[in-house]
């Protein structure tokens, strides 16, 4: 092939490549076409062998012609890629339009589980009244859950709380009262603590759950009397259920308090008139309480001649059911989104 032949072949190849590139619809296709002409074994590259055989005086002109053909193909390739990218952008903009006039979506803000809300409210009330928070383990020994709380072995009072036993002899605590003992043994007197936490009993119906939450209260000092217990719980009830709320004490029995009392609050639904929730009594039971039994003091090395104290234990679910108007305790543990969203 002579120089003229080479020039016209190059023009022909360049025209052909430019024409093909103008028709491709995909980037990958464009790359294939370009490689077919400019790749290492592409048609333009093949003509380099012709260049080598030309007389020396024709070589610069041939070189220039080859470069021109390469530039024309490369230019058409770049231009086509730009067009394809622009087209893709326009398509996306058309399809992914954003209507800025649509109303905004509110982010879902969780205010916590209703039980946690109530527990936090109760803790805040007691903290304002001067109680500090103490905690204890959920897996307990018989000693802390029963023995040091004046439940002798085989005493029928142990049946008051159906216990989940572990195979190693330990148990899931049946109440938060073991924290009383742990606190008496670890803290200096005077003591004024509450202890919130999960407790477990083999117990299940509309108002009883096998896992539930209690808040224990304990105050020990010199000359603490039943009047202090009544004053503290009255103040608590008014802060929790509203100004002027009445409470009453009913004699009861707990091995670790003497005397013991169950505390009822004036029914927050009928204010004492009698309704379905309070079984027409006008009162709702909310907690157990009493003066710390001298045997409990002695088990923890506290002199009952010098010190006295009161303790109480309330059920968080009970208060949550009352203040949130919930009739079935199991609702708290089912994690039904429709229920939880109401709080
Ligand atoms: C006790 O657990 C005592 N430790 C409370 C106490 C502490 C008395 C300090 C004296 C001094 P009782 O078993 O009554 O007492 O439980 C206290 C409260 O826990 C009850 O009033 C009730 O509100 C709640 N409760 C008891 N069992 C369940 C249960 N299975 N499910 C949900 N709440 C329960």
mmCIF file of C-alpha atoms in Angstrom, residues 38-171:
data_model
loop_
_atom_site.group_PDB
_atom_site.id
_atom_site.type_symbol
_atom_site.label_atom_id
_atom_site.label_comp_id
_atom_site.label_asym_id
_atom_site.label_seq_id
_atom_site.Cartn_x
_atom_site.Cartn_y
_atom_site.Cartn_z
ATOM 1 C CA UNK A 38 -7.859 1.799 18.403
ATOM 2 C CA UNK A 39 -7.141 -1.338 20.486
ATOM 3 C CA UNK A 40 -3.829 -3.180 20.245
ATOM 4 C CA UNK A 41 -5.082 -5.419 17.453
ATOM 5 C CA UNK A 42 -7.596 -2.844 16.216
ATOM 6 C CA UNK A 43 -7.900 -1.865 12.505
ATOM 7 C CA UNK A 44 -6.012 1.464 12.857
ATOM 8 C CA UNK A 45 -3.206 -0.179 14.792
ATOM 9 C CA UNK A 46 -2.878 -2.834 12.073
ATOM 10 C CA UNK A 47 -2.033 -0.098 9.574
ATOM 11 C CA UNK A 48 1.167 0.637 11.556
ATOM 12 C CA UNK A 49 2.758 -2.299 9.700
ATOM 13 C CA UNK A 50 2.057 -0.462 6.414
ATOM 14 C CA UNK A 51 3.729 2.657 7.854
ATOM 15 C CA UNK A 52 6.926 0.706 8.510
ATOM 16 C CA UNK A 53 7.120 -0.416 4.844
ATOM 17 C CA UNK A 54 6.664 3.094 3.366
ATOM 18 C CA UNK A 55 9.648 5.051 2.027
ATOM 19 C CA UNK A 56 11.184 7.312 4.661
ATOM 20 C CA UNK A 57 10.035 10.570 3.017
ATOM 21 C CA UNK A 58 6.377 9.452 3.287
ATOM 22 C CA UNK A 59 6.599 8.378 6.941
ATOM 23 C CA UNK A 60 5.952 11.831 8.576
ATOM 24 C CA UNK A 61 2.843 12.377 6.449
ATOM 25 C CA UNK A 62 1.634 8.841 7.182
ATOM 26 C CA UNK A 63 2.268 9.327 10.915
ATOM 27 C CA UNK A 64 0.250 12.518 10.858
ATOM 28 C CA UNK A 65 -2.602 10.790 9.022
ATOM 29 C CA UNK A 66 -2.648 7.965 11.565
ATOM 30 C CA UNK A 67 -2.743 10.467 14.458
ATOM 31 C CA UNK A 68 -5.565 12.395 12.818
ATOM 32 C CA UNK A 69 -7.605 9.214 12.410
ATOM 33 C CA UNK A 70 -6.935 8.224 16.046
ATOM 34 C CA UNK A 71 -7.920 11.678 17.291
ATOM 35 C CA UNK A 72 -11.111 11.676 15.247
ATOM 36 C CA UNK A 73 -12.161 8.284 16.683
ATOM 37 C CA UNK A 74 -11.115 9.187 20.250
ATOM 38 C CA UNK A 75 -12.953 12.538 19.957
ATOM 39 C CA UNK A 76 -16.148 10.830 18.712
ATOM 40 C CA UNK A 77 -15.865 8.304 21.553
ATOM 41 C CA UNK A 78 -15.464 10.993 24.245
ATOM 42 C CA UNK A 79 -18.328 13.047 22.828
ATOM 43 C CA UNK A 80 -20.631 10.015 22.722
ATOM 44 C CA UNK A 81 -19.842 9.058 26.325
ATOM 45 C CA UNK A 82 -20.642 12.617 27.402
ATOM 46 C CA UNK A 83 -23.971 12.482 25.542
ATOM 47 C CA UNK A 84 -24.859 9.118 27.086
ATOM 48 C CA UNK A 85 -24.001 10.374 30.589
ATOM 49 C CA UNK A 86 -26.072 13.499 30.052
ATOM 50 C CA UNK A 87 -28.991 11.402 28.809
ATOM 51 C CA UNK A 88 -28.758 9.139 31.858
ATOM 52 C CA UNK A 89 -28.727 12.153 34.166
ATOM 53 C CA UNK A 90 -31.792 13.622 32.452
ATOM 54 C CA UNK A 91 -33.598 10.285 32.738
ATOM 55 C CA UNK A 92 -32.815 10.096 36.458
ATOM 56 C CA UNK A 93 -33.934 13.653 37.018
ATOM 57 C CA UNK A 94 -37.178 12.918 35.181
ATOM 58 C CA UNK A 95 -37.861 9.683 37.069
ATOM 59 C CA UNK A 96 -36.603 10.608 40.514
ATOM 60 C CA UNK A 97 -38.392 13.882 40.892
ATOM 61 C CA UNK A 98 -38.767 15.229 44.403
ATOM 62 C CA UNK A 99 -41.983 17.006 45.233
ATOM 63 C CA UNK A 100 -40.828 19.598 47.718
ATOM 64 C CA UNK A 101 -44.423 20.674 48.348
ATOM 65 C CA UNK A 102 -45.324 17.288 49.964
ATOM 66 C CA UNK A 103 -45.861 17.495 53.740
ATOM 67 C CA UNK A 104 -42.782 16.358 55.717
ATOM 68 C CA UNK A 105 -42.609 13.004 57.509
ATOM 69 C CA UNK A 106 -42.268 13.255 61.271
ATOM 70 C CA UNK A 107 -39.378 11.225 62.669
ATOM 71 C CA UNK A 108 -40.625 8.560 65.107
ATOM 72 C CA UNK A 109 -39.375 9.580 68.515
ATOM 73 C CA UNK A 110 -39.507 6.830 71.104
ATOM 74 C CA UNK A 111 -40.357 7.992 74.604
ATOM 75 C CA UNK A 112 -39.471 4.616 76.061
ATOM 76 C CA UNK A 113 -41.554 1.673 77.171
ATOM 77 C CA UNK A 114 -44.538 2.689 79.362
ATOM 78 C CA UNK A 115 -43.156 0.631 82.260
ATOM 79 C CA UNK A 116 -39.827 2.426 82.015
ATOM 80 C CA UNK A 117 -41.669 5.774 81.889
ATOM 81 C CA UNK A 118 -43.597 4.953 85.076
ATOM 82 C CA UNK A 119 -40.510 3.571 86.808
ATOM 83 C CA UNK A 120 -38.590 6.763 85.983
ATOM 84 C CA UNK A 121 -41.452 8.923 87.271
ATOM 85 C CA UNK A 122 -41.553 6.977 90.541
ATOM 86 C CA UNK A 123 -37.772 7.122 90.965
ATOM 87 C CA UNK A 124 -37.853 10.898 90.355
ATOM 88 C CA UNK A 125 -40.502 11.351 93.071
ATOM 89 C CA UNK A 126 -38.488 9.377 95.635
ATOM 90 C CA UNK A 127 -35.247 11.121 94.686
ATOM 91 C CA UNK A 128 -36.921 14.480 95.281
ATOM 92 C CA UNK A 129 -37.904 13.136 98.710
ATOM 93 C CA UNK A 130 -34.263 12.388 99.557
ATOM 94 C CA UNK A 131 -33.917 8.699 98.605
ATOM 95 C CA UNK A 132 -30.791 7.472 96.785
ATOM 96 C CA UNK A 133 -30.959 4.602 94.263
ATOM 97 C CA UNK A 134 -29.306 1.274 95.190
ATOM 98 C CA UNK A 135 -29.251 -1.879 93.070
ATOM 99 C CA UNK A 136 -28.861 -5.594 93.603
ATOM 100 C CA UNK A 137 -28.566 -8.751 91.460
ATOM 101 C CA UNK A 138 -31.576 -10.516 89.927
ATOM 102 C CA UNK A 139 -30.019 -13.922 90.606
ATOM 103 C CA UNK A 140 -29.923 -14.192 94.380
ATOM 104 C CA UNK A 141 -28.977 -16.614 97.104
ATOM 105 C CA UNK A 142 -31.506 -18.074 99.523
ATOM 106 C CA UNK A 143 -29.692 -16.123 102.252
ATOM 107 C CA UNK A 144 -30.414 -12.648 100.836
ATOM 108 C CA UNK A 145 -33.865 -13.405 99.394
ATOM 109 C CA UNK A 146 -35.218 -15.292 102.441
ATOM 110 C CA UNK A 147 -32.986 -16.195 105.365
ATOM 111 C CA UNK A 148 -31.574 -12.757 106.262
ATOM 112 C CA UNK A 149 -35.104 -11.373 105.825
ATOM 113 C CA UNK A 150 -36.316 -13.556 108.670
ATOM 114 C CA UNK A 151 -37.844 -16.350 106.567
ATOM 115 C CA UNK A 152 -36.619 -19.427 108.464
ATOM 116 C CA UNK A 153 -36.060 -22.592 106.338
ATOM 117 C CA UNK A 154 -39.338 -24.426 105.707
ATOM 118 C CA UNK A 155 -41.307 -21.488 107.091
ATOM 119 C CA UNK A 156 -44.754 -21.355 105.423
ATOM 120 C CA UNK A 157 -44.200 -17.662 104.575
ATOM 121 C CA UNK A 158 -41.828 -18.808 101.813
ATOM 122 C CA UNK A 159 -44.896 -20.085 99.957
ATOM 123 C CA UNK A 160 -46.238 -16.507 99.779
ATOM 124 C CA UNK A 161 -43.879 -16.062 96.831
ATOM 125 C CA UNK A 162 -43.627 -18.968 94.388
ATOM 126 C CA UNK A 163 -39.942 -19.095 93.574
ATOM 127 C CA UNK A 164 -38.057 -19.944 90.360
ATOM 128 C CA UNK A 165 -35.109 -22.020 91.610
ATOM 129 C CA UNK A 166 -31.865 -22.446 89.654
ATOM 130 C CA UNK A 167 -30.116 -25.819 89.510
ATOM 131 C CA UNK A 168 -27.152 -24.543 91.554
ATOM 132 C CA UNK A 169 -29.370 -23.707 94.541
ATOM 133 C CA UNK A 170 -29.550 -19.996 93.770
ATOM 134 C CA UNK A 171 -32.855 -18.424 92.699
#
